[in-house]
Amino acid sequence: MRSLGAAYRSGALTPHDVVDAVLARIAERGDDAVWISRFTRAELHEQVATLPAGPLHGIPFAVKDNIDVAGLPTTAACPAFARSPAVDATAVRLLREAGAIVVGKTNLDQFATGLNGTRSPYGACESVFGGDLISGGSSSGSAVAVAAGEVAFSLGTDTAGSGRVPAALNGIVGLKPTRGLVSTAGVLPACRSLDCVSVFAHDPSDAADVLSIVAHPDPSDAWSRPVRGNARPDPLFRARLLLPDELDFEGDTAMAAAFDAVAARADAVGTAPVAPLREAGDLLYTGPWVAERLAGLEAFLTEHPDDVLPVIRAVVEQGAGFTAVDAFRGRHRLQELRAGTARLWDRADALLLPTVPTTFTRAQIAEQPVARNLVLGRYTQFANLLDLAAVAVPAGFTADGRPVGVTLLGPAFSEDRLLSAAHQLITREAA
């Protein structure tokens, strides 16, 4: 992003040039299942003609198709659900006001329910590393669009890991801000109390630049929270990191070795128990929070049962099996787990975890679509329940050539520390 801004300032490029380059790159990749809808060439050049001179002037970006963009349908990867919003989601509006160019809407696991990127009638994105490797989800198209060089950054959403798992599987940065830091007005809810708008970018500095634009209190969003602190990374900051006390890599010894190598280079000050984090994460899909997904989709499921993918319907309909008593019991246990997690930050700035314990091909996900999806969320799906911020960063490759990603997690509103630590990890990896 910054090099593109420099090219504009020097006169080497214009936003019109960049629009043509974006469209050429999309055409070159062909049918990669990344896009659900896009603005036409003429419409993109019309955008450029009226761009404000903001901090993201002329920077092209993509938007996950559960986030409203005026002029394009919002489908949530369900054609029967499609609607035409009259206004942009708040995050999209802020980016446009900063001068960024919306290219189009990207593919996702239907209704943002899934972490693998294969649950869409618009096709299953493959990771940019090929080999039938899944792209990760639910923000599959948004991640691939950035990793493939089609856009400079993108917006996704992250309820259970959807802004981090695809980052790991495509070798890019995935920033999941604190809940409420970025408005969810104009975002189709998955779990309304947990949803976050996330950012995919090539490096932590780019992610920070985008976050500085979209992190803004919004009176139209009941879940919005005031901005605290500065999300800018500090190159001089040295984060105190905790390492997990135990990990389950699903028998993937190559991934375990790759994570151990990253951990050995980290400034670790101790360890943290992983079991309470995983217990909190289990509440999302095997506990009462799955009922919150049903609360958002129940009317559509009732009227259009055959228009929802069977795997999505099966997951969401589990919510009917939980009672109000179950919900309160779950809430009480979650509060205990939150209190325990909060004590970690008395002795460290962040916790380092693998983003995913292993990888799967699209064929392997098809064999066990639910069980293997849960594996992918093992070290991500607790973050919003525990009110954590997170940054997923690339960390090289396994000995057999698969992408490795790690995640830094910290308390709410710790984006500045996490982005600083992410920059340090990437620098060490490059060295």
Coordinates of C-alpha atoms in Angstrom, one line a residue:
M1 CA 0.0 0.0 0.0
R2 CA 2.7 2.5 0.9
S3 CA 4.7 1.8 -2.2
L4 CA 1.5 2.4 -4.3
G5 CA 1.0 5.7 -2.5
A6 CA 4.6 6.7 -3.3
A7 CA 4.1 5.8 -6.9
Y8 CA 1.1 8.2 -7.0
R9 CA 3.1 11.0 -5.4
S10 CA 5.9 10.6 -7.9
G11 CA 3.6 10.5 -10.8
A12 CA 4.7 7.0 -11.9
L13 CA 1.2 5.7 -11.6
T14 CA -2.4 7.1 -11.5
P15 CA -5.4 5.4 -9.9
H16 CA -6.8 4.8 -13.4
D17 CA -3.6 2.8 -14.2
V18 CA -4.1 0.8 -11.0
V19 CA -7.8 0.0 -11.8
D20 CA -6.7 -1.4 -15.2
A21 CA -3.9 -3.4 -13.5
V22 CA -6.4 -4.8 -11.0
L23 CA -8.8 -5.9 -13.7
A24 CA -5.9 -7.4 -15.7
R25 CA -4.8 -9.4 -12.7
I26 CA -8.3 -10.7 -12.0
A27 CA -8.6 -11.7 -15.7
E28 CA -5.2 -13.4 -15.6
R29 CA -6.3 -15.6 -12.7
G30 CA -9.5 -16.6 -14.4
D31 CA -12.3 -18.3 -12.5
D32 CA -10.7 -18.7 -9.1
A33 CA -14.0 -18.5 -7.2
V34 CA -12.8 -15.3 -5.4
W35 CA -15.4 -12.9 -6.5
I36 CA -19.2 -13.0 -6.2
S37 CA -19.8 -9.5 -7.8
R38 CA -17.6 -6.7 -9.0
F39 CA -18.0 -3.2 -10.3
T40 CA -17.5 -2.9 -14.1
R41 CA -14.5 -1.2 -15.6
A42 CA -16.5 1.9 -16.4
E43 CA -17.9 2.0 -12.8
L44 CA -14.4 1.7 -11.3
H45 CA -13.1 4.5 -13.5
E46 CA -16.1 6.6 -12.4
Q47 CA -15.1 5.9 -8.8
V48 CA -11.6 7.1 -9.5
A49 CA -12.8 10.3 -11.1
T50 CA -14.4 11.4 -7.8
L51 CA -11.9 10.0 -5.3
P52 CA -11.3 12.2 -2.3
A53 CA -7.7 13.0 -1.5
G54 CA -7.6 11.0 1.7
P55 CA -4.9 8.8 3.3
L56 CA -5.9 5.7 1.2
H57 CA -6.3 7.6 -2.0
G58 CA -6.4 5.2 -5.0
I59 CA -5.8 2.0 -2.9
P60 CA -8.0 -0.8 -4.3
F61 CA -9.7 -3.2 -1.8
A62 CA -12.2 -6.0 -1.7
V63 CA -15.2 -6.6 0.6
K64 CA -16.5 -9.9 2.0
D65 CA -20.0 -10.4 0.7
N66 CA -21.7 -10.2 4.0
I67 CA -20.8 -6.5 4.3
D68 CA -22.9 -4.0 2.4
V69 CA -21.6 -2.1 -0.5
A70 CA -24.0 0.3 -2.2
G71 CA -24.4 -0.7 -5.9
L72 CA -23.7 -4.4 -5.4
P73 CA -25.9 -7.1 -3.9
T74 CA -25.2 -8.6 -0.5
T75 CA -25.7 -12.4 -0.9
A76 CA -23.8 -13.9 2.1
A77 CA -23.1 -16.7 -0.5
C78 CA -26.8 -17.5 -0.7
P79 CA -28.4 -16.4 -3.9
A80 CA -31.9 -16.6 -2.5
F81 CA -30.9 -14.2 0.3
A82 CA -29.5 -11.5 -2.0
R83 CA -30.5 -7.9 -1.3
S84 CA -29.5 -4.6 -2.7
P85 CA -28.3 -2.2 0.0
A86 CA -28.9 1.5 -0.5
V87 CA -25.9 2.6 1.6
D88 CA -22.4 1.3 2.4
A89 CA -21.6 -0.5 5.7
T90 CA -20.0 2.0 8.0
A91 CA -16.5 0.5 7.5
V92 CA -16.8 0.6 3.8
R93 CA -18.1 4.2 3.9
L94 CA -15.1 5.3 6.0
L95 CA -12.7 3.7 3.6
R96 CA -14.3 5.3 0.6
E97 CA -14.1 8.7 2.3
A98 CA -10.4 8.0 2.8
G99 CA -10.0 7.6 -0.9
A100 CA -9.9 3.8 -1.3
I101 CA -11.4 2.1 -4.3
V102 CA -14.0 -0.7 -3.8
V103 CA -13.4 -3.3 -6.5
G104 CA -16.1 -5.8 -5.5
K105 CA -17.6 -8.4 -3.2
T106 CA -15.8 -11.7 -2.4
N107 CA -16.7 -15.3 -1.7
L108 CA -17.3 -16.7 1.7
D109 CA -18.5 -19.8 3.6
Q110 CA -22.3 -19.3 3.4
F111 CA -23.6 -17.0 6.1
A112 CA -20.1 -16.7 7.4
T113 CA -20.5 -20.2 9.0
G114 CA -17.3 -22.2 8.5
L115 CA -13.5 -21.9 8.6
N116 CA -12.5 -23.7 5.5
G117 CA -13.7 -21.8 2.4
T118 CA -15.5 -24.7 0.7
R119 CA -19.1 -23.9 1.8
S120 CA -20.3 -21.7 -1.0
P121 CA -22.5 -22.2 -4.1
Y122 CA -20.1 -19.8 -5.9
G123 CA -17.2 -22.3 -5.7
A124 CA -14.4 -23.2 -3.3
C125 CA -11.4 -21.0 -3.3
E126 CA -8.0 -22.7 -3.4
S127 CA -5.1 -21.3 -1.4
V128 CA -2.7 -19.3 -3.5
F129 CA -0.1 -22.0 -2.7
G130 CA -2.1 -24.6 -4.8
G131 CA -2.0 -28.3 -4.3
D132 CA -5.8 -28.3 -3.6
L133 CA -5.1 -26.7 -0.2
I134 CA -8.1 -25.0 1.2
S135 CA -8.1 -21.2 1.3
G136 CA -9.6 -21.1 4.8
G137 CA -12.9 -19.4 5.6
S138 CA -15.2 -17.9 6.1
S139 CA -13.5 -14.9 4.6
S140 CA -12.0 -17.0 1.8
G141 CA -12.3 -14.7 -1.2
S142 CA -11.1 -11.7 0.8
A143 CA -7.9 -13.4 1.8
V144 CA -7.1 -14.9 -1.7
A145 CA -7.8 -11.5 -3.4
V146 CA -5.0 -10.0 -1.3
A147 CA -2.6 -12.9 -1.4
A148 CA -3.0 -13.2 -5.2
G149 CA -2.2 -9.5 -5.7
E150 CA -5.7 -8.6 -7.0
V151 CA -6.2 -5.9 -4.4
A152 CA -4.0 -4.2 -1.8
F153 CA -6.2 -5.0 1.2
S154 CA -9.6 -6.4 2.0
L155 CA -12.3 -6.5 4.6
G156 CA -13.5 -9.8 6.1
T157 CA -15.4 -10.7 9.2
D158 CA -14.2 -12.8 12.2
T159 CA -16.5 -14.4 14.7
A160 CA -14.6 -17.7 15.2
G161 CA -11.4 -17.2 13.3
S162 CA -12.6 -16.2 9.8
G163 CA -10.2 -13.3 9.7
R164 CA -7.2 -15.4 10.8
V165 CA -7.5 -18.9 9.4
P166 CA -7.5 -17.7 5.7
A167 CA -4.5 -15.4 6.5
A168 CA -2.5 -18.4 7.7
L169 CA -3.4 -20.6 4.7
N170 CA -2.5 -17.8 2.2
G171 CA 0.6 -16.3 3.8
I172 CA -0.8 -12.8 4.7
V173 CA -1.6 -10.8 7.7
G174 CA -5.1 -11.1 9.3
L175 CA -6.0 -8.5 11.9
K176 CA -9.0 -9.2 14.2
P177 CA -9.7 -6.1 16.1
T178 CA -11.3 -5.8 19.5
R179 CA -15.0 -6.4 19.4
G180 CA -16.8 -3.2 18.8
L181 CA -13.7 -1.2 17.7
V182 CA -14.9 -1.3 14.1
S183 CA -18.6 -0.8 13.4
T184 CA -20.7 -3.8 12.3
A185 CA -23.5 -1.5 10.9
G186 CA -24.2 -2.9 7.5
V187 CA -22.7 -6.3 8.3
L188 CA -25.0 -9.4 8.2
P189 CA -24.8 -10.9 11.7
A190 CA -23.4 -14.4 12.3
C191 CA -23.3 -14.1 16.1
R192 CA -24.2 -10.5 16.7
S193 CA -22.6 -10.2 20.1
L194 CA -19.3 -11.6 18.8
D195 CA -18.9 -10.4 15.2
C196 CA -15.9 -8.3 14.1
V197 CA -14.9 -6.7 10.8
S198 CA -11.4 -7.9 10.1
V199 CA -8.6 -6.7 7.8
F200 CA -6.4 -8.7 5.4
A201 CA -3.1 -7.1 4.3
H202 CA 0.4 -7.9 3.2
D203 CA 2.1 -6.6 6.3
P204 CA 1.2 -5.3 9.8
S205 CA 1.8 -1.6 8.8
D206 CA -0.8 -1.8 6.1
A207 CA -3.3 -3.5 8.4
A208 CA -2.6 -0.7 10.9
D209 CA -3.2 2.0 8.3
V210 CA -6.6 0.5 7.4
L211 CA -7.6 0.0 11.1
S212 CA -6.8 3.7 11.8
I213 CA -9.5 4.6 9.2
V214 CA -12.2 2.1 10.2
A215 CA -11.8 2.2 14.0
H216 CA -14.4 4.7 14.8
P217 CA -17.3 4.9 17.3
D218 CA -20.7 4.5 15.4
P219 CA -24.0 5.5 17.1
S220 CA -25.8 3.4 14.5
D221 CA -24.2 0.2 15.9
A222 CA -25.4 -0.8 19.4
W223 CA -22.2 -2.9 19.8
S224 CA -19.8 -0.1 19.0
R225 CA -17.2 0.7 21.7
P226 CA -15.1 3.9 22.1
V227 CA -11.6 3.8 20.6
R228 CA -8.8 3.4 23.2
G229 CA -5.2 4.0 22.5
N230 CA -3.3 4.1 19.3
A231 CA -3.2 1.1 16.9
R232 CA 0.0 2.2 15.3
P233 CA 2.9 -0.4 15.7
D234 CA 6.0 0.9 17.5
P235 CA 9.2 -0.6 16.0
L236 CA 11.0 0.0 19.4
F237 CA 8.4 -1.9 21.5
R238 CA 9.5 -5.3 22.6
A239 CA 6.5 -7.5 23.5
R240 CA 6.6 -9.9 26.4
L241 CA 5.2 -13.1 25.0
L242 CA 3.6 -16.2 26.6
L243 CA 3.9 -19.6 24.9
P244 CA 1.2 -22.3 25.2
D245 CA 1.8 -25.0 27.8
E246 CA 0.5 -27.7 25.5
L247 CA -0.7 -28.0 21.9
D248 CA -2.5 -30.5 19.8
F249 CA -1.4 -30.5 16.1
E250 CA -3.7 -33.3 15.1
G251 CA -0.6 -35.5 14.5
D252 CA 1.0 -33.0 12.1
T253 CA 4.6 -33.2 13.2
A254 CA 5.8 -30.9 10.4
M255 CA 3.5 -28.1 11.6
A256 CA 4.5 -28.7 15.2
A257 CA 8.2 -28.4 14.3
A258 CA 7.5 -25.2 12.4
F259 CA 5.7 -23.7 15.3
D260 CA 8.5 -24.7 17.7
A261 CA 11.0 -22.9 15.5
V262 CA 8.9 -19.7 15.7
A263 CA 8.5 -20.0 19.4
A264 CA 12.3 -20.5 19.9
R265 CA 12.8 -17.1 18.3
A266 CA 10.2 -15.3 20.4
D267 CA 10.8 -13.2 23.5
A268 CA 9.0 -15.6 25.8
V269 CA 8.5 -14.8 29.5
G270 CA 6.6 -17.9 30.5
T271 CA 3.8 -20.2 29.5
A272 CA 0.0 -20.0 29.6
P273 CA -2.6 -22.8 29.9
V274 CA -4.4 -23.6 26.7
A275 CA -7.2 -25.8 28.2
P276 CA -9.3 -22.9 29.4
L277 CA -9.1 -21.2 26.0
R278 CA -10.2 -24.3 24.2
E279 CA -13.1 -24.7 26.7
A280 CA -14.2 -21.1 25.9
G281 CA -14.0 -21.8 22.2
D282 CA -16.1 -24.9 22.5
L283 CA -19.0 -22.8 23.7
L284 CA -19.3 -21.3 20.2
Y285 CA -20.3 -24.3 18.2
T286 CA -21.0 -27.0 20.7
G287 CA -22.5 -24.7 23.4
P288 CA -25.3 -22.3 23.6
W289 CA -23.8 -19.6 21.4
V290 CA -24.8 -21.6 18.3
A291 CA -28.3 -20.5 19.2
E292 CA -27.3 -16.9 18.5
R293 CA -26.6 -17.9 14.9
L294 CA -30.1 -19.4 14.7
A295 CA -31.5 -16.2 16.1
G296 CA -30.2 -14.3 13.1
L297 CA -31.2 -16.8 10.5
E298 CA -34.3 -18.6 11.8
A299 CA -36.8 -16.7 9.7
F300 CA -34.9 -17.2 6.5
L301 CA -34.3 -20.9 7.3
T302 CA -38.0 -21.4 7.9
E303 CA -39.0 -19.8 4.6
H304 CA -36.1 -21.1 2.4
P305 CA -34.8 -24.4 3.9
D306 CA -33.7 -25.7 0.5
D307 CA -31.8 -22.6 -0.4
V308 CA -29.3 -23.1 2.5
L309 CA -26.4 -25.5 2.1
P310 CA -27.2 -28.7 4.1
V311 CA -23.9 -28.4 6.2
I312 CA -24.8 -24.8 7.1
R313 CA -28.4 -25.7 8.0
A314 CA -27.2 -28.6 10.1
V315 CA -24.8 -26.4 12.1
V316 CA -27.2 -23.5 12.7
E317 CA -30.3 -25.7 13.5
Q318 CA -28.4 -27.2 16.4
G319 CA -29.2 -23.9 18.2
A320 CA -32.7 -25.0 18.7
G321 CA -31.5 -27.6 21.2
F322 CA -30.3 -25.1 23.8
T323 CA -32.5 -23.6 26.5
A324 CA -32.3 -20.2 28.2
V325 CA -31.0 -22.1 31.2
D326 CA -28.1 -23.5 29.0
A327 CA -27.4 -20.0 27.8
F328 CA -27.0 -18.6 31.3
R329 CA -24.9 -21.5 32.5
G330 CA -22.7 -21.0 29.5
R331 CA -22.5 -17.2 30.2
H332 CA -21.5 -17.8 33.8
R333 CA -18.8 -20.3 32.9
L334 CA -17.5 -17.9 30.2
Q335 CA -17.2 -15.1 32.8
E336 CA -15.0 -17.4 34.9
L337 CA -12.9 -18.2 31.9
R338 CA -12.6 -14.5 31.0
A339 CA -11.4 -13.6 34.5
G340 CA -8.7 -16.3 34.4
T341 CA -7.6 -15.2 30.9
A342 CA -7.4 -11.5 32.1
R343 CA -4.8 -12.5 34.7
L344 CA -2.4 -13.5 31.9
W345 CA -1.9 -9.9 30.9
D346 CA -0.4 -9.0 34.3
R347 CA 2.7 -10.8 33.2
A348 CA 2.8 -10.5 29.4
D349 CA 1.7 -8.5 26.5
A350 CA 0.5 -11.3 24.2
L351 CA 0.1 -15.0 23.8
L352 CA 1.7 -16.8 20.8
L353 CA -0.3 -19.7 19.3
P354 CA -0.4 -21.5 16.0
T355 CA -3.2 -20.1 13.9
V356 CA -4.2 -23.5 12.7
P357 CA -2.9 -26.9 14.0
T358 CA -2.8 -28.5 10.6
T359 CA -3.9 -27.9 7.0
F360 CA -6.4 -29.8 4.8
T361 CA -7.1 -30.1 1.1
R362 CA -10.5 -29.4 -0.3
A363 CA -10.9 -33.2 -0.8
Q364 CA -10.1 -33.8 2.8
I365 CA -12.7 -31.3 4.0
A366 CA -15.3 -32.9 1.8
E367 CA -14.6 -36.2 3.6
Q368 CA -15.2 -34.8 7.1
P369 CA -16.7 -31.3 6.6
V370 CA -17.7 -30.7 10.3
A371 CA -15.0 -32.4 12.3
R372 CA -12.1 -31.0 10.2
N373 CA -13.7 -27.5 10.3
L374 CA -13.6 -27.7 14.1
V375 CA -9.9 -28.6 14.0
L376 CA -9.2 -25.4 12.1
G377 CA -10.8 -23.3 14.8
R378 CA -9.0 -25.0 17.7
Y379 CA -6.8 -22.0 18.4
T380 CA -9.0 -19.2 17.1
Q381 CA -12.6 -19.6 18.1
F382 CA -12.3 -18.5 21.7
A383 CA -10.9 -15.0 20.9
N384 CA -14.1 -13.0 20.7
L385 CA -15.8 -14.9 23.5
L386 CA -12.9 -13.9 25.7
D387 CA -12.8 -10.3 24.4
L388 CA -9.3 -10.6 22.9
A389 CA -7.7 -8.8 20.0
A390 CA -5.6 -10.9 17.6
V391 CA -3.1 -10.6 14.7
A392 CA -2.3 -13.6 12.5
V393 CA 1.0 -13.4 10.6
P394 CA 2.8 -15.7 8.2
A395 CA 5.7 -17.7 9.6
G396 CA 7.2 -19.5 6.7
F397 CA 6.6 -23.0 5.6
T398 CA 6.7 -26.5 6.9
A399 CA 9.4 -28.9 5.8
D400 CA 7.0 -30.4 3.3
G401 CA 6.1 -26.9 1.9
R402 CA 2.8 -26.0 3.5
P403 CA 2.2 -22.4 4.8
V404 CA 2.6 -21.8 8.5
G405 CA 0.8 -19.1 10.4
V406 CA 1.0 -17.9 14.0
T407 CA -1.3 -15.6 15.9
L408 CA -0.6 -13.1 18.6
L409 CA -3.5 -12.6 21.1
G410 CA -3.9 -9.9 23.7
P411 CA -6.5 -8.2 25.8
A412 CA -9.1 -5.9 24.3
F413 CA -7.6 -2.7 22.7
S414 CA -4.1 -4.1 22.6
E415 CA -3.8 -3.7 18.8
D416 CA -0.7 -1.5 19.0
R417 CA 1.2 -4.0 21.0
L418 CA 0.1 -6.9 18.9
L419 CA 0.9 -5.2 15.6
S420 CA 4.3 -4.2 17.0
A421 CA 5.0 -7.8 18.0
A422 CA 3.8 -9.1 14.6
H423 CA 6.2 -6.8 12.9
Q424 CA 9.1 -8.2 15.0
L425 CA 8.1 -11.8 14.3
I426 CA 8.0 -11.2 10.6
T427 CA 11.3 -9.4 10.7
R428 CA 12.9 -12.3 12.5
E429 CA 11.4 -14.8 10.1
A430 CA 12.9 -12.9 7.2
A431 CA 16.3 -12.8 8.8

